Tab-separated table of C-alpha atoms in Angstrom:
chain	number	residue	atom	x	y	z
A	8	UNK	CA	42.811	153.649	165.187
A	9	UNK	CA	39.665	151.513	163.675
A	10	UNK	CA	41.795	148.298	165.241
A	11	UNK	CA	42.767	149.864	168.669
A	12	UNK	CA	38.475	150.330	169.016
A	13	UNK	CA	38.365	146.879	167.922
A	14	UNK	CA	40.668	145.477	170.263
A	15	UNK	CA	39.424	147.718	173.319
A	16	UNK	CA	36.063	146.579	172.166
A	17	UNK	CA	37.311	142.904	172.515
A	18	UNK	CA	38.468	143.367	175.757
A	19	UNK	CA	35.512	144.950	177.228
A	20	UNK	CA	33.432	142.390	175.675
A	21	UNK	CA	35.557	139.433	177.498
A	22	UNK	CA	36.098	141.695	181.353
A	23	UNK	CA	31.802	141.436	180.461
A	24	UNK	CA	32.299	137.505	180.042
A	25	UNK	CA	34.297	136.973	182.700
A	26	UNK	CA	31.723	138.757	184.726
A	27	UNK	CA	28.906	136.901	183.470
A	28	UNK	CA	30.511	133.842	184.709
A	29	UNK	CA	31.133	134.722	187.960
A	30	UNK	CA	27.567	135.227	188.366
A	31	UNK	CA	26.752	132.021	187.215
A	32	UNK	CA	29.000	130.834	190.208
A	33	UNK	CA	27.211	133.076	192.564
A	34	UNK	CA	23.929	131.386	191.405
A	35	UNK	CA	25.592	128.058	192.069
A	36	UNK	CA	26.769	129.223	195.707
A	37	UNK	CA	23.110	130.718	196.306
A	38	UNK	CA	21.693	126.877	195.542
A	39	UNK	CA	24.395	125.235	197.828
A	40	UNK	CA	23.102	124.113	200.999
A	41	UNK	CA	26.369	124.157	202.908
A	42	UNK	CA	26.390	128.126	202.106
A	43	UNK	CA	25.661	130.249	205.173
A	44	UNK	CA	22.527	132.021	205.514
A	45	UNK	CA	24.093	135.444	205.322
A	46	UNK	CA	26.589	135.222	203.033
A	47	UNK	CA	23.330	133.890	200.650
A	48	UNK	CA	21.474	137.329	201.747
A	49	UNK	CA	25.077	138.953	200.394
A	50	UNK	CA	25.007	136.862	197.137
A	51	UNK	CA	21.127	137.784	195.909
A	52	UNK	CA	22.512	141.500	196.637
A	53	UNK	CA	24.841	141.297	194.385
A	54	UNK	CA	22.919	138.741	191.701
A	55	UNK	CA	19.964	142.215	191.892
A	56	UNK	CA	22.687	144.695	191.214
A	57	UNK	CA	23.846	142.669	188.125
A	58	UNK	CA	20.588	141.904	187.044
A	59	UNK	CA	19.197	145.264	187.344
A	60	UNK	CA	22.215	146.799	185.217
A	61	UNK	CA	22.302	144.191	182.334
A	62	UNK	CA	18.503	144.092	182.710
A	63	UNK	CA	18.892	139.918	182.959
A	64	UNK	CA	15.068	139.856	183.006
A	65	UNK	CA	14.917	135.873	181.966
A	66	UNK	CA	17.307	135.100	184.929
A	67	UNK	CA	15.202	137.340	187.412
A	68	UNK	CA	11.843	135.456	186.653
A	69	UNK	CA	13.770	132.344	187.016
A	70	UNK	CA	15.494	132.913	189.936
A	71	UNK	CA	12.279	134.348	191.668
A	72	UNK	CA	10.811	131.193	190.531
A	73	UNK	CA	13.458	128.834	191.986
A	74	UNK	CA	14.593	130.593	195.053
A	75	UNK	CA	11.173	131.824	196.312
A	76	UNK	CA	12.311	135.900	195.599
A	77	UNK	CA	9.292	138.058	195.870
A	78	UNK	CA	9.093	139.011	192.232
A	79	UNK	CA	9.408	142.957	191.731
A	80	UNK	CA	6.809	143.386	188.890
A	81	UNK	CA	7.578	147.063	187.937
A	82	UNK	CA	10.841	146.027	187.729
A	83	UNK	CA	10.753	143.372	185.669
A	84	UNK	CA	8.486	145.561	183.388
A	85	UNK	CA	10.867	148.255	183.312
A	86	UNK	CA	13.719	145.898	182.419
A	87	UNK	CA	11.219	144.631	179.404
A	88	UNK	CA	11.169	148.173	178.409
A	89	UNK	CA	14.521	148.784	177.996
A	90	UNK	CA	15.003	146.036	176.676
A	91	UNK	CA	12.479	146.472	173.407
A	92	UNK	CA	14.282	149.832	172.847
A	93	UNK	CA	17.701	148.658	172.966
A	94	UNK	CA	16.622	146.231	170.387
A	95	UNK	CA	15.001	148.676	168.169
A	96	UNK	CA	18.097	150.899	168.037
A	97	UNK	CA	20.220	147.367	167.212
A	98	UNK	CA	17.918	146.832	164.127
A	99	UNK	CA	18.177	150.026	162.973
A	100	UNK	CA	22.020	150.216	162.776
A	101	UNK	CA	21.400	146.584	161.296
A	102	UNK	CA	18.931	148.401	158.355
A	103	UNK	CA	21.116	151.422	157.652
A	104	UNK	CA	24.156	149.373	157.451
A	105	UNK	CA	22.448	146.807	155.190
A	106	UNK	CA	20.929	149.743	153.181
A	107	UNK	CA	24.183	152.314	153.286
A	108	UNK	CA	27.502	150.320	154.605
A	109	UNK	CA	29.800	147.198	153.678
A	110	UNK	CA	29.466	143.995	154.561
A	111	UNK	CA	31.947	144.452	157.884
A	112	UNK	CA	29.393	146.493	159.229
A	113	UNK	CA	26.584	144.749	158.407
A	114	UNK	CA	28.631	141.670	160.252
A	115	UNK	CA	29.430	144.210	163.079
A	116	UNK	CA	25.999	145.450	163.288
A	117	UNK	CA	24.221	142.106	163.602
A	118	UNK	CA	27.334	140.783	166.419
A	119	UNK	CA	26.472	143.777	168.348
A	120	UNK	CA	22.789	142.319	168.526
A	121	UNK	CA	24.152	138.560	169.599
A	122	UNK	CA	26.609	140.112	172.826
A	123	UNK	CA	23.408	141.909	173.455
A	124	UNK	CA	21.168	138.873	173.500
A	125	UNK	CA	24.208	137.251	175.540
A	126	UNK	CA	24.320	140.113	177.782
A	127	UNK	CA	20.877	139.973	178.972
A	128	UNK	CA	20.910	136.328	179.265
A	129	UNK	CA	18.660	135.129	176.623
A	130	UNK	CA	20.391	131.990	175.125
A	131	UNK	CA	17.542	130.778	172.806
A	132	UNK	CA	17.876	134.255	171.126
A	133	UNK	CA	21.977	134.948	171.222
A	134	UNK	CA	22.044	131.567	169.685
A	135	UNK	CA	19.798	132.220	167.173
A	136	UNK	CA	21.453	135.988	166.574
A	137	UNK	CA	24.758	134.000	166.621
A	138	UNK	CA	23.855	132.178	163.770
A	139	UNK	CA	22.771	134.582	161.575
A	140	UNK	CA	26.004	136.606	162.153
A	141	UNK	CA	27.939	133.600	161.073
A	142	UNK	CA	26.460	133.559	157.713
A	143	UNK	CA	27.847	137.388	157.493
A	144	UNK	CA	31.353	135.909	158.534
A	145	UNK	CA	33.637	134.976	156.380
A	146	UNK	CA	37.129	134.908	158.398
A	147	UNK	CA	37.856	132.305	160.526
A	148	UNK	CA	39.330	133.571	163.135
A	149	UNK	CA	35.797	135.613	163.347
A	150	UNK	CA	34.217	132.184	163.172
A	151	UNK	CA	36.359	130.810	165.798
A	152	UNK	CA	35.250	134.101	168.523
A	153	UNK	CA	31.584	132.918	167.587
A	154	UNK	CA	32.428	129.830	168.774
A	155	UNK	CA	34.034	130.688	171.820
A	156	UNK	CA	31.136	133.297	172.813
A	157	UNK	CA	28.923	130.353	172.481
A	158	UNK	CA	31.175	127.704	174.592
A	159	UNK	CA	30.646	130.547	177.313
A	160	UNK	CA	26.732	130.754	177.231
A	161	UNK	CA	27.378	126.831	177.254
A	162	UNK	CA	29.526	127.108	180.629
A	163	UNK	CA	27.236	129.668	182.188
A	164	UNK	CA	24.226	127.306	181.713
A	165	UNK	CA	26.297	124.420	181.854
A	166	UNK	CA	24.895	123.071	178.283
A	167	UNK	CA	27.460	120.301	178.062
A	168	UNK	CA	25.559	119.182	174.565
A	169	UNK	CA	26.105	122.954	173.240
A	170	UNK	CA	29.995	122.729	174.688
A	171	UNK	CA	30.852	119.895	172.925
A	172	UNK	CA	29.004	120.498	169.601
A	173	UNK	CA	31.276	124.206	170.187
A	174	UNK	CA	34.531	122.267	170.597
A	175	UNK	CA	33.797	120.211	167.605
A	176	UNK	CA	32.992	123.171	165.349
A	177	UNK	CA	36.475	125.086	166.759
A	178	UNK	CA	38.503	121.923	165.725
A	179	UNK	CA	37.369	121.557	162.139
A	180	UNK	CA	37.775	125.109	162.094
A	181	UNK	CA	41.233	124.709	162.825
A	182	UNK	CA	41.664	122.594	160.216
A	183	UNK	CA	40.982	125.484	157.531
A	184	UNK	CA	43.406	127.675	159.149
A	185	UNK	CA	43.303	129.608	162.416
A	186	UNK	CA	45.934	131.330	164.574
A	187	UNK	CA	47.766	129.457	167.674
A	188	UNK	CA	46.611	132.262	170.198
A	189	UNK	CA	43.114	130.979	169.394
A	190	UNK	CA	44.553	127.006	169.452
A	191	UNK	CA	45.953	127.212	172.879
A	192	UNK	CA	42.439	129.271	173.988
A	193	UNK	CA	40.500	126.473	173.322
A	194	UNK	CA	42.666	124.145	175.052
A	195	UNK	CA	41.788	125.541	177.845
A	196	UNK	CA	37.994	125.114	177.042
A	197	UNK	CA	38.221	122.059	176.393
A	198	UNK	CA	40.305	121.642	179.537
A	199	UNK	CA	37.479	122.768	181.483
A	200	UNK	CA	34.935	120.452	179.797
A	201	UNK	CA	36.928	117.481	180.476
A	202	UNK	CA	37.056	118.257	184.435
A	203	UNK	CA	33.364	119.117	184.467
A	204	UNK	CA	32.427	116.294	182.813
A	205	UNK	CA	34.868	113.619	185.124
A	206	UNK	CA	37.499	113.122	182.052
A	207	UNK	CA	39.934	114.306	184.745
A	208	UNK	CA	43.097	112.900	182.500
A	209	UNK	CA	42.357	114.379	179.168
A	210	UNK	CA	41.725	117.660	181.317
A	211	UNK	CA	45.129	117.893	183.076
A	212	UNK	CA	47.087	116.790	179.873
A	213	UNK	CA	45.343	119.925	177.993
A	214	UNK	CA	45.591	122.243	180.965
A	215	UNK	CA	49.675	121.688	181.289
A	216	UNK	CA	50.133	122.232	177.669
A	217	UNK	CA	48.668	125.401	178.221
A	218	UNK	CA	50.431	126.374	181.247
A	219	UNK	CA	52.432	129.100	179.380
A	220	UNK	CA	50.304	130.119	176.992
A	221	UNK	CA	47.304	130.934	179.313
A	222	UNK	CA	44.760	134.013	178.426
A	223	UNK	CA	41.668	132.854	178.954
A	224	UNK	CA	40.873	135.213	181.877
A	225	UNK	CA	37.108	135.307	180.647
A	226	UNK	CA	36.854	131.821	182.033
A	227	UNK	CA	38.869	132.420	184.986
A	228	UNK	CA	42.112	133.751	186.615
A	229	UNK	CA	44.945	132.477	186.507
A	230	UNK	CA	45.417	130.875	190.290
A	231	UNK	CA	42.039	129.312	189.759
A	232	UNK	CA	43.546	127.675	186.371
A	233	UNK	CA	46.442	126.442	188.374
A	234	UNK	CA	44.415	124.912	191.120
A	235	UNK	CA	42.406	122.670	188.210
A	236	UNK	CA	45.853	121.926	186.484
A	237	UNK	CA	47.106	120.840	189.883
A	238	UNK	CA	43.787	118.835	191.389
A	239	UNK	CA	43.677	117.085	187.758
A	240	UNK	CA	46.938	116.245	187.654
A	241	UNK	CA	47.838	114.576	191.220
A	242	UNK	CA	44.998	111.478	190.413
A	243	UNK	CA	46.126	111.284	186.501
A	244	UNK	CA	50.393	111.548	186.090
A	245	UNK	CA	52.701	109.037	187.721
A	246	UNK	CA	55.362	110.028	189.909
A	247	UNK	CA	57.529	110.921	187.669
A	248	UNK	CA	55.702	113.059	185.358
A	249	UNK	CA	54.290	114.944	188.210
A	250	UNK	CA	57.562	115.848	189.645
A	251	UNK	CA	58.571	117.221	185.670
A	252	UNK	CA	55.373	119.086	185.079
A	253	UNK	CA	53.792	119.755	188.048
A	254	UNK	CA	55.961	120.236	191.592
A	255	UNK	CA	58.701	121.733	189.346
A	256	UNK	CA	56.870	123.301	186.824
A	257	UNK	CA	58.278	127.677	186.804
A	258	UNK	CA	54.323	128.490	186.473
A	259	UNK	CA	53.017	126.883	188.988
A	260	UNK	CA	55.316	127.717	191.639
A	261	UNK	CA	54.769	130.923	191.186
A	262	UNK	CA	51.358	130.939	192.044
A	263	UNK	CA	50.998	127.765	193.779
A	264	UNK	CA	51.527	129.653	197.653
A	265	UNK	CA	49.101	131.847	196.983
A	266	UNK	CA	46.274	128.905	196.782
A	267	UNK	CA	44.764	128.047	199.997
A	268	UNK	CA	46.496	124.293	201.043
A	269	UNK	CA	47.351	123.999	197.619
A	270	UNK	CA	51.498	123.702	198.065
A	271	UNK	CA	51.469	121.123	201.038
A	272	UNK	CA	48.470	118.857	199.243
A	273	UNK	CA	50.777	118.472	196.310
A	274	UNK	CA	54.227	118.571	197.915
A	275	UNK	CA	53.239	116.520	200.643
A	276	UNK	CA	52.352	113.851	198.473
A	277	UNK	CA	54.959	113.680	196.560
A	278	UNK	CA	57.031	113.851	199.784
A	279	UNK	CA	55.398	110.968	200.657
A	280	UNK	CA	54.482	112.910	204.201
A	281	UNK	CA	50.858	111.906	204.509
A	282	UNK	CA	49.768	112.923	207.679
A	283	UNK	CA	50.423	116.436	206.321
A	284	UNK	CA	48.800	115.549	203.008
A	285	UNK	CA	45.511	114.474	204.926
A	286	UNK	CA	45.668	117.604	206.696
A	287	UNK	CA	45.685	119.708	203.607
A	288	UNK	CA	43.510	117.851	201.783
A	289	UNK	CA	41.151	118.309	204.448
A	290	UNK	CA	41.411	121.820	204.041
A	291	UNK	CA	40.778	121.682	200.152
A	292	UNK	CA	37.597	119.793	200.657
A	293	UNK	CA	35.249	123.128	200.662
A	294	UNK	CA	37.082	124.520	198.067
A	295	UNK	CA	36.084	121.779	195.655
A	296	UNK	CA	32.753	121.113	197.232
A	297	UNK	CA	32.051	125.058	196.305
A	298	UNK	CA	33.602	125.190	192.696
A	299	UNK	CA	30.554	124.542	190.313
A	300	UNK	CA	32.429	122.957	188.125
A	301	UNK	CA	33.557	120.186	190.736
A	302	UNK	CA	30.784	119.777	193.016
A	303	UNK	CA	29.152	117.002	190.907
A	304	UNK	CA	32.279	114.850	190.963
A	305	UNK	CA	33.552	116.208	194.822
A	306	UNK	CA	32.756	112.115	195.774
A	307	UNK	CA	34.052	110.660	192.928
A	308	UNK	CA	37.856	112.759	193.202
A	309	UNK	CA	37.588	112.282	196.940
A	310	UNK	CA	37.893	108.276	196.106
A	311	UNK	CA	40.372	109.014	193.616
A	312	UNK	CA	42.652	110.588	195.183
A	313	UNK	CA	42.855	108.371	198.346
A	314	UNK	CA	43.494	105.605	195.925
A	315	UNK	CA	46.266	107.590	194.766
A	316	UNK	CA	48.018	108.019	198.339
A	317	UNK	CA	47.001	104.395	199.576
A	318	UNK	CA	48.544	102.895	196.762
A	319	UNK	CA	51.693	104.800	196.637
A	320	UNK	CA	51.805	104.363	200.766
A	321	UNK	CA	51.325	100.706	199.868
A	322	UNK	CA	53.995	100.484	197.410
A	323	UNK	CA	56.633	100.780	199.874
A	324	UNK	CA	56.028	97.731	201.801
A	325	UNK	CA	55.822	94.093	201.254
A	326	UNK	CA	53.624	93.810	203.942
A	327	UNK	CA	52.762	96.942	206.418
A	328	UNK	CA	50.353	96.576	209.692
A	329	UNK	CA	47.416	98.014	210.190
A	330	UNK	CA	48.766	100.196	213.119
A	331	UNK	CA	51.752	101.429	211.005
A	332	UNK	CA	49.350	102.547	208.069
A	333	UNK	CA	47.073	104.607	210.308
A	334	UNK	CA	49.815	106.256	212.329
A	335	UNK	CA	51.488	107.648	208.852
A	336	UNK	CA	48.246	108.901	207.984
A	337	UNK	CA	47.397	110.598	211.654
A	338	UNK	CA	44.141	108.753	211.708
A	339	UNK	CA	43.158	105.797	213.531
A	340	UNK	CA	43.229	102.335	213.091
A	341	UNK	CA	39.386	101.425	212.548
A	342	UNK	CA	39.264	104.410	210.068
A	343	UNK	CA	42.265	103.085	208.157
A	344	UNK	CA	40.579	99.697	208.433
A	345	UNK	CA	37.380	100.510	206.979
A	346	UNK	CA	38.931	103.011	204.315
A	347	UNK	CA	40.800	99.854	202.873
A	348	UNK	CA	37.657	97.591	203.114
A	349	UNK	CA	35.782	99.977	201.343
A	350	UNK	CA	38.329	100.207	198.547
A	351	UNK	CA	39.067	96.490	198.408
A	352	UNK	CA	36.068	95.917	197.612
A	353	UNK	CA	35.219	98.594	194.937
């Protein structure tokens, strides 16, 4: 019974992760200047009612700050209030179980104070909390869900110096034991590291190895996963390997359809049918301009893939006209002409 509380405390502490980082997307959405008006007026509706109910009073002063809110004061106080007591009754299960209990619930007791400090937002603090409940851990497959809790205040504030110190730590952990549910987890993390910091090979290589072993949900669902594995992939594998592990690959196709443009941007290049492939990669554009993951590097895969296409288009010929090139591609010939210019040269 203690370990089905454990686990269903688990849980509820990643569907809260999860959670937490879709609202760092929504805070990346409400900063995006190609985000309507009113769907912005839809997003701060929602950021208040998470705010309010986690009492996220750091975030509310910032974004207030940043965005120009009018600043609730009586709020904010209230949310200070609560916050004070909630701590109190934290350090007083912390003192009875250092004073009455065992040294699990002294652990248990002073983790319960870090996903607090994570809950409300206040990194300095979790981090701090985080540490001192790693001295009170002695497993390490404990250790390793430190680690991962801190890899996701790193992705919420998009610390890529607390990240990669994280995926550091998880490895040498690793090397004094761990289990491979935990392995293939951090894969994943890592995964999503690479792509957000433009290592787009090393990011599809350890997103397809973890194709079948996905269950990081507290990063993201599953589609969303396959849409990375796919976008990474296409500029990284050759033909060949791309065909094997991605247009064939059992997982993917499974989920694949249900991704906006998704099917025909991958398919269609392989198929070599690129007046189709423009077309969905057209429609693909917003979806990678709006992921805050790969906004900073939407220019940067934009060029990459087109050097993908061009050069596998040009591959076929021994010599190909201008005319030809631009009709395959359902664009015209000046565009085609300056596209290759501008690649030429780079």
């Amino acid at each position: 019974m203690e370990e089905e509380g454990k686990g269903q405390g688990h849980r509820a502490s990643e569907e809260r992760e999860a959670a937490k980082l879709v609202v760092a997307h929504k805070i990346f959405l409400l900063r995006h200047p190609d985000v309507p008006d009113m769907e912005k007026l839809h997003l701060k509706d929602d950021l208040l009612t998470v705010v309010m109910e986690d009492d996220m009073a750091l975030l509310y002063e910032s974004l207030c700050a940043e965005l120009g809110w009018e600043m609730d004061q009586t709020l904010l106080d209230n949310m200070r209030v609560r916050i004070q007591e909630h701590l109190n009754k934290l350090d007083e299960k912390v003192i009875d179980a250092e004073e009455n209990l065992g040294e699990s619930e002294v652990r248990e007791a002073h983790l319960a104070k870090s996903l607090y400090y994570i809950r409300i937002g206040d990194k300095e603090k979790a981090l701090e909390q985080m540490k001192i409940t790693e001295g009170k851990t002695v497993a390490v497959g404990q250790k390793m869900d430190l680690v991962f809790h801190t890899l996701q205040l790193g992705f919420f504030f998009m610390d890529f110096d607390l990240i990669s110190k994280g995926i550091d730590k998880a490895k040498n952990l690793f090397e004094e034991g761990g289990d491979w549910e935990r392995k293939n987890r951090l894969k994943v993390y890592e995964g999503l590291y690479c792509m957000s910091t433009r290592n787009f090979k090393k990011a599809a290589e350890l997103f397809l190895d973890s194709i079948s072993t996905f269950t990081t949900y507290e990063l993201f669902p599953y589609d969303i996963f396959i849409f990375y594995t796919v976008l990474t992939s296409i500029i990284s594998l050759d033909r060949v390997s791309l065909k094997q592990k991605v247009v064939d690959a059992p997982e993917i196709l499974t989920v694949i359809s249900k991704i906006p443009h998704l099917s025909e941007f991958l398919n269609s290049l392989y198929g070599c049918q690129y007046k189709s492939f423009f077309i969905a990669f057209a429609g693909l554009t917003d979806q990678i301009k709006l992921d805050r993951y790969l906004h900073p590097h939407f220019r940067y895969y934009m060029r990459e893939v087109r050097t993908v296409v061009y050069s596998q288009f040009l591959e076929s010929y021994k010599s190909v006209t201008m005319e030809a090139m631009a009709k395959a591609f359902g664009v015209s010939g000046d565009f085609i002409d300056m596209e290759l210019s501008r690649f030429i040269a780079a």
